[in-house]
Coordinates of C-alpha atoms in Angstrom, one line a residue:
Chain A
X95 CA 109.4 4.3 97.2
X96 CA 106.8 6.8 98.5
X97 CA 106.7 8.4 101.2
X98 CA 103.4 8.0 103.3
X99 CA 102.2 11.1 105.1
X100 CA 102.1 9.5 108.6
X101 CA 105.6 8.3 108.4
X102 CA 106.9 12.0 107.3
X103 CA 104.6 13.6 110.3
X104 CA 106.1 10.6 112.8
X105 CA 109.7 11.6 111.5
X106 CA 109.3 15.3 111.5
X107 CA 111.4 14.9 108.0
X108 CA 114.0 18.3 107.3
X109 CA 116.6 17.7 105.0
X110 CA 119.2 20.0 103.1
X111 CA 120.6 20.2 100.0
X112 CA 123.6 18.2 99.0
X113 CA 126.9 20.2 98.2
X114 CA 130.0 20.0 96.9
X115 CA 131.1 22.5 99.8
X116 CA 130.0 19.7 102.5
X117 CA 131.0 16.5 100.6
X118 CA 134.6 15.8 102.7
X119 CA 132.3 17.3 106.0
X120 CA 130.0 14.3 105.2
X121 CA 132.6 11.2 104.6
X122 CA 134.1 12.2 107.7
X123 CA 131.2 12.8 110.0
X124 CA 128.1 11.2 108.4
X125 CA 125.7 11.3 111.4
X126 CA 124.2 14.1 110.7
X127 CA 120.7 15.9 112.6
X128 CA 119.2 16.0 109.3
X129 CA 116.5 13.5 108.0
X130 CA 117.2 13.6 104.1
X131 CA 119.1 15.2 101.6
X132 CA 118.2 16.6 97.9
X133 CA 120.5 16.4 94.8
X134 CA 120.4 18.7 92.3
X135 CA 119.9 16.5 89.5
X136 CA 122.0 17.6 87.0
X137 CA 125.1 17.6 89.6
X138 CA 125.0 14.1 88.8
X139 CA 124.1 13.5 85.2
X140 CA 127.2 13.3 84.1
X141 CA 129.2 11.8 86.6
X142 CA 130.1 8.7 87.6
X143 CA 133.2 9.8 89.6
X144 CA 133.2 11.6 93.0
X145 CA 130.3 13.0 93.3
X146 CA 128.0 9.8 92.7
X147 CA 130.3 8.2 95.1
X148 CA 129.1 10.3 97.6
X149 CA 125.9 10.2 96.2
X150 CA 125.8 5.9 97.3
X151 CA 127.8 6.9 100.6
X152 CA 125.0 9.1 101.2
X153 CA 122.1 6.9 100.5
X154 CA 123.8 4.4 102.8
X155 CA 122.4 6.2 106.0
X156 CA 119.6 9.1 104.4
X157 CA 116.6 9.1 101.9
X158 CA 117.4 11.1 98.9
X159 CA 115.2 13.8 96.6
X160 CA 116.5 15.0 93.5
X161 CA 115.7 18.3 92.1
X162 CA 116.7 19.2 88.4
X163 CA 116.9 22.7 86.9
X164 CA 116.7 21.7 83.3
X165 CA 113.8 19.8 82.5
X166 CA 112.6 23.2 80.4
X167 CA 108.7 21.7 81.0
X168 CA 107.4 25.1 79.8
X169 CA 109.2 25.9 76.4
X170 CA 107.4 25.4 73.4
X171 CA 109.7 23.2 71.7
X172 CA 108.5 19.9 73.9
X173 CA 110.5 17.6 76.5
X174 CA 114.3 16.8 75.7
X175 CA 113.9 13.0 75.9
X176 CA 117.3 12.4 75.7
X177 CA 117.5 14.8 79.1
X178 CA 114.8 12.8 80.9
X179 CA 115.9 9.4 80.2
X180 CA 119.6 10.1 81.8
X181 CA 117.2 11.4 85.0
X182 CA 115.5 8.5 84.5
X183 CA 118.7 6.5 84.8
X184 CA 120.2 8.3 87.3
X185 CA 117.7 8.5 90.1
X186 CA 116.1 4.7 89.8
X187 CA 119.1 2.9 91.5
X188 CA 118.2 5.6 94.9
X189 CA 114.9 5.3 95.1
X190 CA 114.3 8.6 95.7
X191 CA 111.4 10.3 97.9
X192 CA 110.3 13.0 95.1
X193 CA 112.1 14.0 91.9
X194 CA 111.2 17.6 91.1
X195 CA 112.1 20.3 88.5
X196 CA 110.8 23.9 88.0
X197 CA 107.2 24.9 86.7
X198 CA 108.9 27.1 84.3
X199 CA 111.4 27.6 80.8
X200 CA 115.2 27.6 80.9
X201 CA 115.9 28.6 77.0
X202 CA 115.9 27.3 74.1
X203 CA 118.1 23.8 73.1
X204 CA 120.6 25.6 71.1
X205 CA 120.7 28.7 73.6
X206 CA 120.2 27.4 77.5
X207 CA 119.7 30.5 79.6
X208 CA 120.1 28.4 82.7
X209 CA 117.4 30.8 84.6
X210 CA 114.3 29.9 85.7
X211 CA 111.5 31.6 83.5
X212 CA 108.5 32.4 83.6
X213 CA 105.7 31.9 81.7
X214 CA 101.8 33.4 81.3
X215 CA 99.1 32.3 83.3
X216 CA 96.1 31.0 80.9
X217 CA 94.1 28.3 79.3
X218 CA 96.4 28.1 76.4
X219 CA 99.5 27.2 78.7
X220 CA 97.3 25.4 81.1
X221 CA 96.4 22.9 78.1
X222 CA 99.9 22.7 76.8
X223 CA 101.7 22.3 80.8
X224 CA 98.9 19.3 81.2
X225 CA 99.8 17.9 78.0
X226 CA 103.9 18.1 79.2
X227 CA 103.5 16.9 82.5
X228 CA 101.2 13.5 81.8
X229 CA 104.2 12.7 79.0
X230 CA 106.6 13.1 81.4
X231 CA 105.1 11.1 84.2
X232 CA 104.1 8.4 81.6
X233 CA 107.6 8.3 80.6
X234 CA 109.0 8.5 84.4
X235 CA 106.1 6.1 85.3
X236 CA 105.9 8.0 88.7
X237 CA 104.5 11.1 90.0
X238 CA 106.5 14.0 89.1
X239 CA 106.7 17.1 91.2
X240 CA 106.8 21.1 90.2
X241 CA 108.1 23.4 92.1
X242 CA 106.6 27.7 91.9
X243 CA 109.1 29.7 90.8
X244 CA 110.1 33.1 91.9
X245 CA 109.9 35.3 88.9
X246 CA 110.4 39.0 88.3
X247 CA 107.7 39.8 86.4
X248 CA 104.8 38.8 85.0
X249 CA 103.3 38.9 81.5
X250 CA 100.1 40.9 80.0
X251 CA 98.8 37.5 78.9
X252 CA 98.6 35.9 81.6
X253 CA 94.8 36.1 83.4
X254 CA 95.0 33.2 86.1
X255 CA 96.6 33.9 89.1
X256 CA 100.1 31.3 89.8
X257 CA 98.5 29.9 92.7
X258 CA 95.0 29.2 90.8
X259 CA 96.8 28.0 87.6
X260 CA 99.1 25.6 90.6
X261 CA 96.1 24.3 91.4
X262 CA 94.8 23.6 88.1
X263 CA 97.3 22.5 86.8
X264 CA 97.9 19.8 89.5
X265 CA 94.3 18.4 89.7
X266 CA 94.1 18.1 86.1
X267 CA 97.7 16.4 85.4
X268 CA 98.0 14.4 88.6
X269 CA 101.6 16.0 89.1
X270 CA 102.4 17.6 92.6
X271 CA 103.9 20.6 93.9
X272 CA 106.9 21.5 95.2
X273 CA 105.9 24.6 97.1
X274 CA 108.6 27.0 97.9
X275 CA 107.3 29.2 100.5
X276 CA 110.6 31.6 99.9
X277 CA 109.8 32.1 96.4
X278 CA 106.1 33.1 97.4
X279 CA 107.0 35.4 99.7
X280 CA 110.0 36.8 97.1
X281 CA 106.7 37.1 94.2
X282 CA 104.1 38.3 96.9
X283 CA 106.3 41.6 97.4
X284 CA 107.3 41.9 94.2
X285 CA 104.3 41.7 92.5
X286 CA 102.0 42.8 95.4
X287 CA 100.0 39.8 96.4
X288 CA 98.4 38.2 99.2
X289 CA 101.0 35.0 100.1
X290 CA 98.3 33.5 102.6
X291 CA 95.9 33.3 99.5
X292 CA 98.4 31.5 97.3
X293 CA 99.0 29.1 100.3
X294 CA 95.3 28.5 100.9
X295 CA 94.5 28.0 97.8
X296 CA 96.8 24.9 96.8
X297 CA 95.6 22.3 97.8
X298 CA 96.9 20.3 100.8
X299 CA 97.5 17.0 99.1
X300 CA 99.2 18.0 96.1
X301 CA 102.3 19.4 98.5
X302 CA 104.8 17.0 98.2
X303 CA 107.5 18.9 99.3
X304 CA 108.4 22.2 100.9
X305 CA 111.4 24.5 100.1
X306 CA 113.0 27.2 102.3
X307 CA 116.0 29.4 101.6
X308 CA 117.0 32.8 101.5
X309 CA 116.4 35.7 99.9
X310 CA 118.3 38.8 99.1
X311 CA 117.1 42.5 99.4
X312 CA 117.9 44.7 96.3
X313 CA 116.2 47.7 97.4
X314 CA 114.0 47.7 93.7
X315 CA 112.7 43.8 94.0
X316 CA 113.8 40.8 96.2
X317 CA 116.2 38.1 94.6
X318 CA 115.4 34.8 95.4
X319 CA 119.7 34.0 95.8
X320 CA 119.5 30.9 98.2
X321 CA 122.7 33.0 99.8
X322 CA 120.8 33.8 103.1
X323 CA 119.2 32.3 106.4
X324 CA 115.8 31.8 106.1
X325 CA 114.0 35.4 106.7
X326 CA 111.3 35.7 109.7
X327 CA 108.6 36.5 107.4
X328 CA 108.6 33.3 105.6
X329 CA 109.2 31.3 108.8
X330 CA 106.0 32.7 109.3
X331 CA 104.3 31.5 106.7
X332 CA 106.1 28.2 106.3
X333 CA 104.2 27.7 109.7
X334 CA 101.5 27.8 107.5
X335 CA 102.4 25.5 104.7
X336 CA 103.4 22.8 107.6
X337 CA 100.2 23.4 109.1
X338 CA 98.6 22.3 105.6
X339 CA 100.7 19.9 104.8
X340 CA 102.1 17.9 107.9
X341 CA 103.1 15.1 105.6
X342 CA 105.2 16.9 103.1
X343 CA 109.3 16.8 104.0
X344 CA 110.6 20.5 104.0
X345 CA 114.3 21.4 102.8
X346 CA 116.5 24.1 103.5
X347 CA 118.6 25.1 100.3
X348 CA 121.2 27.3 100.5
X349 CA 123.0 27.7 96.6
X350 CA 125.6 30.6 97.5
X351 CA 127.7 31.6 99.9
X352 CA 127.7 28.6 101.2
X353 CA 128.1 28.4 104.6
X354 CA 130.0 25.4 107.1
X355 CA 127.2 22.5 107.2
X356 CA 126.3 22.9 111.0
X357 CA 124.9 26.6 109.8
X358 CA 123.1 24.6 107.3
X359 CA 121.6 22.0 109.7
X360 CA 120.9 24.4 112.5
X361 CA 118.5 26.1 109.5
X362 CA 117.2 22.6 109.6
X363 CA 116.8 22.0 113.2
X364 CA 114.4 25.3 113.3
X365 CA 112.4 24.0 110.9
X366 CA 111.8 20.6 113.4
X367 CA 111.2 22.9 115.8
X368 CA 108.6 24.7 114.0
X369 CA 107.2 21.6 113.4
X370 CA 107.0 20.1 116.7
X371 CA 105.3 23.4 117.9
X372 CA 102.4 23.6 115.0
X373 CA 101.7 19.8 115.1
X374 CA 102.2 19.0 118.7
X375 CA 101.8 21.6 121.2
X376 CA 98.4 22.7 122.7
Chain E
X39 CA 100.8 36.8 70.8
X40 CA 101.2 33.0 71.4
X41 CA 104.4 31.3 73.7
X42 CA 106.4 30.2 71.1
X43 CA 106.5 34.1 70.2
X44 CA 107.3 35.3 73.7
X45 CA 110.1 33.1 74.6
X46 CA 111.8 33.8 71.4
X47 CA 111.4 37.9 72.1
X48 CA 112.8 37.2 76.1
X49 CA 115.7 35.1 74.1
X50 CA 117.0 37.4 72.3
X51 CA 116.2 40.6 74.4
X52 CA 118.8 38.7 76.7
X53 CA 121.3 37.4 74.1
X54 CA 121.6 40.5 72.0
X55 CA 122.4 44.2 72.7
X56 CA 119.4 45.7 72.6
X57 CA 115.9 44.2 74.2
X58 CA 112.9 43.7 71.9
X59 CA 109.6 45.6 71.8
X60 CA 107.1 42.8 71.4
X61 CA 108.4 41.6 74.8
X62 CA 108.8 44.9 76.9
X63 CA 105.0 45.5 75.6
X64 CA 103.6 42.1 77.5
X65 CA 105.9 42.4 80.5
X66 CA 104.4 43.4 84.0
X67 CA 107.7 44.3 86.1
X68 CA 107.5 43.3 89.9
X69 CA 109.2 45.7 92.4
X70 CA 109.9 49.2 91.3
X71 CA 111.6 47.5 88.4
X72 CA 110.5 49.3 84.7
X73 CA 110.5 46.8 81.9
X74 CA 113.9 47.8 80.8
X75 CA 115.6 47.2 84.7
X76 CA 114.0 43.8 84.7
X77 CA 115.3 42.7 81.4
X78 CA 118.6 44.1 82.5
X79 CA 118.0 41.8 85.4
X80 CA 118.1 38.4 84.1
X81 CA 120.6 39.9 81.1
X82 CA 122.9 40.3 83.8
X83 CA 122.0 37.2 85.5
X84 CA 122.5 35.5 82.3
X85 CA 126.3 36.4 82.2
X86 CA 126.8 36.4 85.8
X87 CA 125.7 33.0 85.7
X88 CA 127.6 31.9 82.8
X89 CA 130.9 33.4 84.0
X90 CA 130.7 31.8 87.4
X91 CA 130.7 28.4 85.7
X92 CA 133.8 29.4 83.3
X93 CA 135.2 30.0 86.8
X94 CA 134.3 27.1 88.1
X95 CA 135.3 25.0 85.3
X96 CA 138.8 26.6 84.5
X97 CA 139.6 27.7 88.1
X98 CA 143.3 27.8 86.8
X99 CA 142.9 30.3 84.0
X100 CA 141.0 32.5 86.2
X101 CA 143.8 32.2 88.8
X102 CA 146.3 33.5 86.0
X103 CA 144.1 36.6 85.1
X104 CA 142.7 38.0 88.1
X105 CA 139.6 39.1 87.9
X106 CA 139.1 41.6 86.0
X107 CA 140.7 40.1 82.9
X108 CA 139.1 36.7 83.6
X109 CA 135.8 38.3 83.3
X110 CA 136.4 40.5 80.1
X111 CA 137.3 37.5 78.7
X112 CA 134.3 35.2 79.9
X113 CA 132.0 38.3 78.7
X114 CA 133.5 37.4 75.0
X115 CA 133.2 34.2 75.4
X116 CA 129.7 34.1 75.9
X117 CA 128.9 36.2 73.7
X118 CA 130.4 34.2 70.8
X119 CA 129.3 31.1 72.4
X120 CA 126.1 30.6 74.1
X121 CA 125.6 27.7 76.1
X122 CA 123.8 24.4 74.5
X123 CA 123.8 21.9 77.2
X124 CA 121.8 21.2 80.0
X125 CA 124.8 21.1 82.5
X126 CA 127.0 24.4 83.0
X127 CA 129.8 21.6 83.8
X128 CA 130.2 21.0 80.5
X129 CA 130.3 24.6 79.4
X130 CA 133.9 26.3 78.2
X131 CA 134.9 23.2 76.0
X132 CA 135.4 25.7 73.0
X133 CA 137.5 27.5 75.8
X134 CA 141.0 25.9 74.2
X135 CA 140.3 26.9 71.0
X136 CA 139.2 30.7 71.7
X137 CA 142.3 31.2 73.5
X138 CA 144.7 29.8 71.2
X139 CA 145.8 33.4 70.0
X140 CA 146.3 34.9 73.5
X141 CA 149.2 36.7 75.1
X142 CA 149.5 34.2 77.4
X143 CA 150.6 30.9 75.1
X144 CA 149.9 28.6 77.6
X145 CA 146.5 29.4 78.4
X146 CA 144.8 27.1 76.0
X147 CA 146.9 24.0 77.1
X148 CA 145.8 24.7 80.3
X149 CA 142.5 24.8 79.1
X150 CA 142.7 21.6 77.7
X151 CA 143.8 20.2 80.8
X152 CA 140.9 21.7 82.6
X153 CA 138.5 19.7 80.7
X154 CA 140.7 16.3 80.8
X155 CA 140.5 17.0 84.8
X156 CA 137.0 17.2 84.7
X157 CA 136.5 14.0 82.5
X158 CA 138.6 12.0 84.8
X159 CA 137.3 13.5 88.0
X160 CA 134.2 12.5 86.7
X161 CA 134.3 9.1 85.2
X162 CA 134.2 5.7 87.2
X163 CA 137.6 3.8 87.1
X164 CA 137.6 0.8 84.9
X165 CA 139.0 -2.3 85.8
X166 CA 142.5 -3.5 85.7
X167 CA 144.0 -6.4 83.9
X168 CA 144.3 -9.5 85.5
X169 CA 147.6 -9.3 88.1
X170 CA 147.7 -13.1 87.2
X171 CA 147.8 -12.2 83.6
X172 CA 150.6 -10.0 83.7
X173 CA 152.8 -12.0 86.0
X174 CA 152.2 -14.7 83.2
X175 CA 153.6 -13.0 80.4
X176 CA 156.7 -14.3 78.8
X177 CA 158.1 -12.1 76.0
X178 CA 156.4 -8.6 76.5
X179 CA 158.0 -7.2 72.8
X180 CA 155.2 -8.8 70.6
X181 CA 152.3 -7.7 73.3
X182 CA 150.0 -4.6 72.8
X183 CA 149.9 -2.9 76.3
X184 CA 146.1 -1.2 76.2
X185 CA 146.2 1.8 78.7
X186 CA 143.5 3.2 80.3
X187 CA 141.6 5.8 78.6
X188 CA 140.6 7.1 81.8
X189 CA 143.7 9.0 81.5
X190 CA 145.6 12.5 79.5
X191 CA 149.2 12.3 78.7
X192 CA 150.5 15.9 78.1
X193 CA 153.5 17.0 76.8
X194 CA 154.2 20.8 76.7
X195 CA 156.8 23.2 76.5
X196 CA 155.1 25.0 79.7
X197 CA 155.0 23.6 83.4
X198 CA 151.4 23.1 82.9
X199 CA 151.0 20.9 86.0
X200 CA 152.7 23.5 88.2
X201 CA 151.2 26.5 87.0
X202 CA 147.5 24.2 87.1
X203 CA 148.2 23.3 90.7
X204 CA 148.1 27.1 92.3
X205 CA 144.6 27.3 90.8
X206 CA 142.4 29.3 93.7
X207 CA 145.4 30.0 95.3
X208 CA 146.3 33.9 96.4
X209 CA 149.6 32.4 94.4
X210 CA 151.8 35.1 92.8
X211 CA 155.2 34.6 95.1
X212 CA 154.5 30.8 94.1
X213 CA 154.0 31.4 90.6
X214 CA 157.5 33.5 90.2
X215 CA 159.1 30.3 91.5
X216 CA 157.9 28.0 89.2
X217 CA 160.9 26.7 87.2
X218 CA 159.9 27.4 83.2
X219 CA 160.5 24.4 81.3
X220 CA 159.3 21.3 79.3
X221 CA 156.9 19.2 81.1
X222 CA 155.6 15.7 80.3
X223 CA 152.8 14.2 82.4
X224 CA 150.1 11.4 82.4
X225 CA 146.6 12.5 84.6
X226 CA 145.0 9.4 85.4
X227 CA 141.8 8.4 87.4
X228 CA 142.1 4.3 88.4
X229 CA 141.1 4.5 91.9
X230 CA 138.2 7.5 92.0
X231 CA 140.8 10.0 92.5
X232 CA 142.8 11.6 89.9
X233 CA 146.6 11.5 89.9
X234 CA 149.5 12.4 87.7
X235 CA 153.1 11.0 87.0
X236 CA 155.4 13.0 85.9
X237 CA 157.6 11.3 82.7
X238 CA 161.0 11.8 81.2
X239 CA 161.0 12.5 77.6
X240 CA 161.8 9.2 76.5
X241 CA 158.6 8.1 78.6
X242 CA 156.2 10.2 77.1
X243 CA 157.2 8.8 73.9
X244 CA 157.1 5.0 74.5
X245 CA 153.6 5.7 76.9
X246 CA 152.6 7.6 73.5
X247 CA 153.6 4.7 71.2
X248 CA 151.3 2.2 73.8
X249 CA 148.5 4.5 73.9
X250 CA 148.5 4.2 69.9
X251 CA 148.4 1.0 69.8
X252 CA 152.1 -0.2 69.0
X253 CA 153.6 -3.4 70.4
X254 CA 156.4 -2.4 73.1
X255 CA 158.8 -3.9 70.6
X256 CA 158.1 -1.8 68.1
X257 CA 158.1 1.2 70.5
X258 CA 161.4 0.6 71.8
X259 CA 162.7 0.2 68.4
X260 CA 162.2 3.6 67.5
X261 CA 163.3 5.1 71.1
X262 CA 167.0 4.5 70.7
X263 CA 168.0 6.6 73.6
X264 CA 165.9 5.2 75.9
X265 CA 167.4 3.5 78.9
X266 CA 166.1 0.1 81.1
X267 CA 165.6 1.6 84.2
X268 CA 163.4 4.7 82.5
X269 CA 161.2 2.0 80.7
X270 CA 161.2 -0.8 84.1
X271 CA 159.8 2.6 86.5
X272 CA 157.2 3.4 83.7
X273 CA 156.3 -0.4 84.0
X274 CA 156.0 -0.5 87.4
X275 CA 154.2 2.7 87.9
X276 CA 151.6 1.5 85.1
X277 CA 151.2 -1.9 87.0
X278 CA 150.9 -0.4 90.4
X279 CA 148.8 2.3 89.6
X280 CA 146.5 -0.4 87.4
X281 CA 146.5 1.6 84.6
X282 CA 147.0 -1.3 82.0
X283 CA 143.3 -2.4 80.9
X284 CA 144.0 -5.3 78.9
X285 CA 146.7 -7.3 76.9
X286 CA 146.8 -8.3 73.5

């Protein structure tokens, strides 16, 4: 199932994540102001007990994303096949609007880091990503989506910019982009660039999907934690990313310190609001 | 210096004690991070991360420590055991076997029973035998009861259950009540919840003797003591509960 531009623009589509926190919330109030809800993939890999029950009881009512952490696109070993065919497995039966993962590494198979890395900007990774993502859409048979990660640093080796070697690497490969305008913002202070040039230059059809969350402050960098409401500044320019891409559905995650769901959906209901005023007012 | 290179420095800059050279010489920190704060960074992520899923996963253990020495032990743990899978749910499950010389005897038991919680809380329940089936049986001696395998019968000379179920809990006036002795149980997921009977000795024994394949005849035969009315509530709680899978 895809989701057509017009229908996401008609439906104003916000979702949140799914959590464990909100599961008993959910089974005893499902009517919910929310459009969709993301999984985090591997939530779910494993299971075929409580939490994939609430995963049918869900789909019952909502459209589902899943988002995976582990798909390690970027590490020079190659894709885990035995990974993506339990993905494969477990998202066909919910037709899902987008399955995503990270643009990044998460360790090596004997050593998982469980973080999401970064990697340098060039031809020579370019090449290599292009060559990851067509095997793993040919094996998916779909479109797959990457999302930007935030990153606290960069490396000497890289000479592309992220948001050039984004859009490269999505025109060349066919995949899409997840665009988190959080973790822009996060890498725009940390490593001093212009967020409203990264934005402009992906382009507006390869947006599949738009992230928000919160950040946290460390006085030396900012920590993309997911622990926080959604900061003004990247309201700001998540007015842009809608602006660009109406069709895209936008998510609100929130990983830590979870808070009671109607915090979570009144995150969500801002975001409808945002959209209503940049697509429909004069 | 090409990726493969790279990743291997970040690894082991963040798995070992000291960070390597090749990498702090192609990093660019963001922030006011130096190379040596950012490293730190995701080091410390690394094991933060690690020991919130130990906490997660053994909730119990973590309960029984406090925090301080819950964390002291996680920091060994990973350290001595980095994590191989995919999903932090299935990290810890050489948690039993690290912990079998610790102070506290108990701990790896109810590290075990962690994991079997987790397995049952996560599987779908299989099917039941036919109720037809079982009403039909004439002479139950010579049958071979198969149990569920969505199931862990424990036997202990700790009150494992009890002490597991303050897990999370502010529980220490709780925990100085808990009556210390023996404790058999059977954990068991038929209906997408997990639930536990608690057995007599003799009960344990004969469910043991099923699980391993013996006829009941040949079970009972060796459980001399046993009485009637233990063996006919084990029965009934293993057909009400659906917990027999088949008959042969």
């Amino acid at each position: 199932m895809s989701l057509s531009p017009n229908k996401a623009l008609k439906e104003k589509m916000v979702g949140v994540g799914l959590r464990t926190d909100h599961y008993s919330h959910l089974e005893e109030s499902p009517k919910t102001k929310v459009d969709f809800f993301e999984a985090l993939t591997e939530n779910h890999l494993g299971s075929k007990g409580r939490p994939y029950q609430i995963l049918e009881h869900i789909r019952k009512d909502y459209p589902l994303t899943f988002h995976g952490v582990s798909l390690n696109i970027a590490h020079h070993t190659g894709i885990n096949f035995d990974y993506l065919k339990k993905v494969k497995e477990l998202v066909t039966p919910f037709e899902p609007m987008v399955i995503s993962d990270h643009l990044c590494w998460t360790g090596a198979p004997e050593s998982n880091l469980h973080n999401l890395l970064p990697f340098p900007y060039n031809q020579e990774t370019l090449n290599f990503l292009c060559d990851r993502v067509d095997q793993v859409q040919n094996y998916l048979n779909r479109v797959f989506v990457l999302e930007n990660l935030s990153a606290y640093f960069d490396y000497t080796q890289s000479n592309m910019s992220e948001w050039d070697f984004l859009k490269e690497l999505s025109l060349r490969s066919g995949c899409q982009i997840l665009l988190d305008v959080n973790n822009i913002y996060v890498n725009s202070v940390n490593q001093k660039f212009d967020a409203k040039e990264y934005l402009e230059t992906i382009p507006d059809q390869s947006i599949a999907e738009i992230h928000l969350a919160g950040f946290t402050d460390m006085g030396d960098f900012l920590f993309d934690t997911h622990s926080k409401p959604v900061y003004p500044e990247v309201w700001e320019l998540y007015k842009l990313a809608t602006k660009k891409a109406p069709h895209a559905p936008t998510l609100i995650e929130w990983d830590d310190d979870i808070p009671e769901f109607n915090i979570l959906q009144n995150e969500a209901i801002k975001a409808k609001k945002i959209i209503e005023e940049v697509h429909f007012e004069p | 210096m090409n990726l493969k290179e790279l990743q291997e420095q970040f690894l082991n800059s963040v798995l070992c004690d000291s960070f390597d050279e090749g990498i702090k010489k192609s990093m660019i920190p963001g922030g006011k991070l130096d190379k040596v704060s950012c490293l730190q960074a995701y080091k410390n992520d690394y094991t933060a991360r690690l020991s919130s899923a130990l906490g997660d996963n053994f909730e119990s253990i973590w309960t029984i420590l406090g925090d301080e020495d819950f964390f002291k032990l996680t920091h060994h743990y990973i350290k001595e055991h980095p994590s191989s899978h995919y999903d932090l749910g299935e990290f810890g499950n050489e948690l039993p076997n690290f912990l079998i010389n610790h102070e506290l005897p108990y701990l790896s038991e109810l590290a075990i029973l962690e994991i079997e919680f987790r397995r049952l809380f996560n599987s779908s329940p299989s099917l039941s035998v036919d109720q037809e089936k079982l009403a039909a049986l004439g002479d139950p001696s010579e049958v071979r009861f198969n149990i569920t395998s969505l199931s862990y019968l424990s036997s202990s000379k700790f009150p494992l259950y009890r002490i597991w179920e303050l897990r999370g809990q502010n529980s220490e006036e709780k925990f100085k009540k808990i009556e210390w002795k023996p404790e058999n149980f059977f954990m068991y997921n038929s209906t997408g919840t997990v639930q536990v009977l608690f057995l007599s000795n003799n009960q344990k024994d004969l469910l043991k003797a099923l699980i391993s394949g013996q006829t009941l005849g040949a079970a009972l035969e060796k459980l001399e003591g046993i009485e009637e009315v233990e063996v006919q509530e084990l029965f009934t709680n293993l057909v009400i509960n659906n917990l027999i899978v088949d008959l042969k």
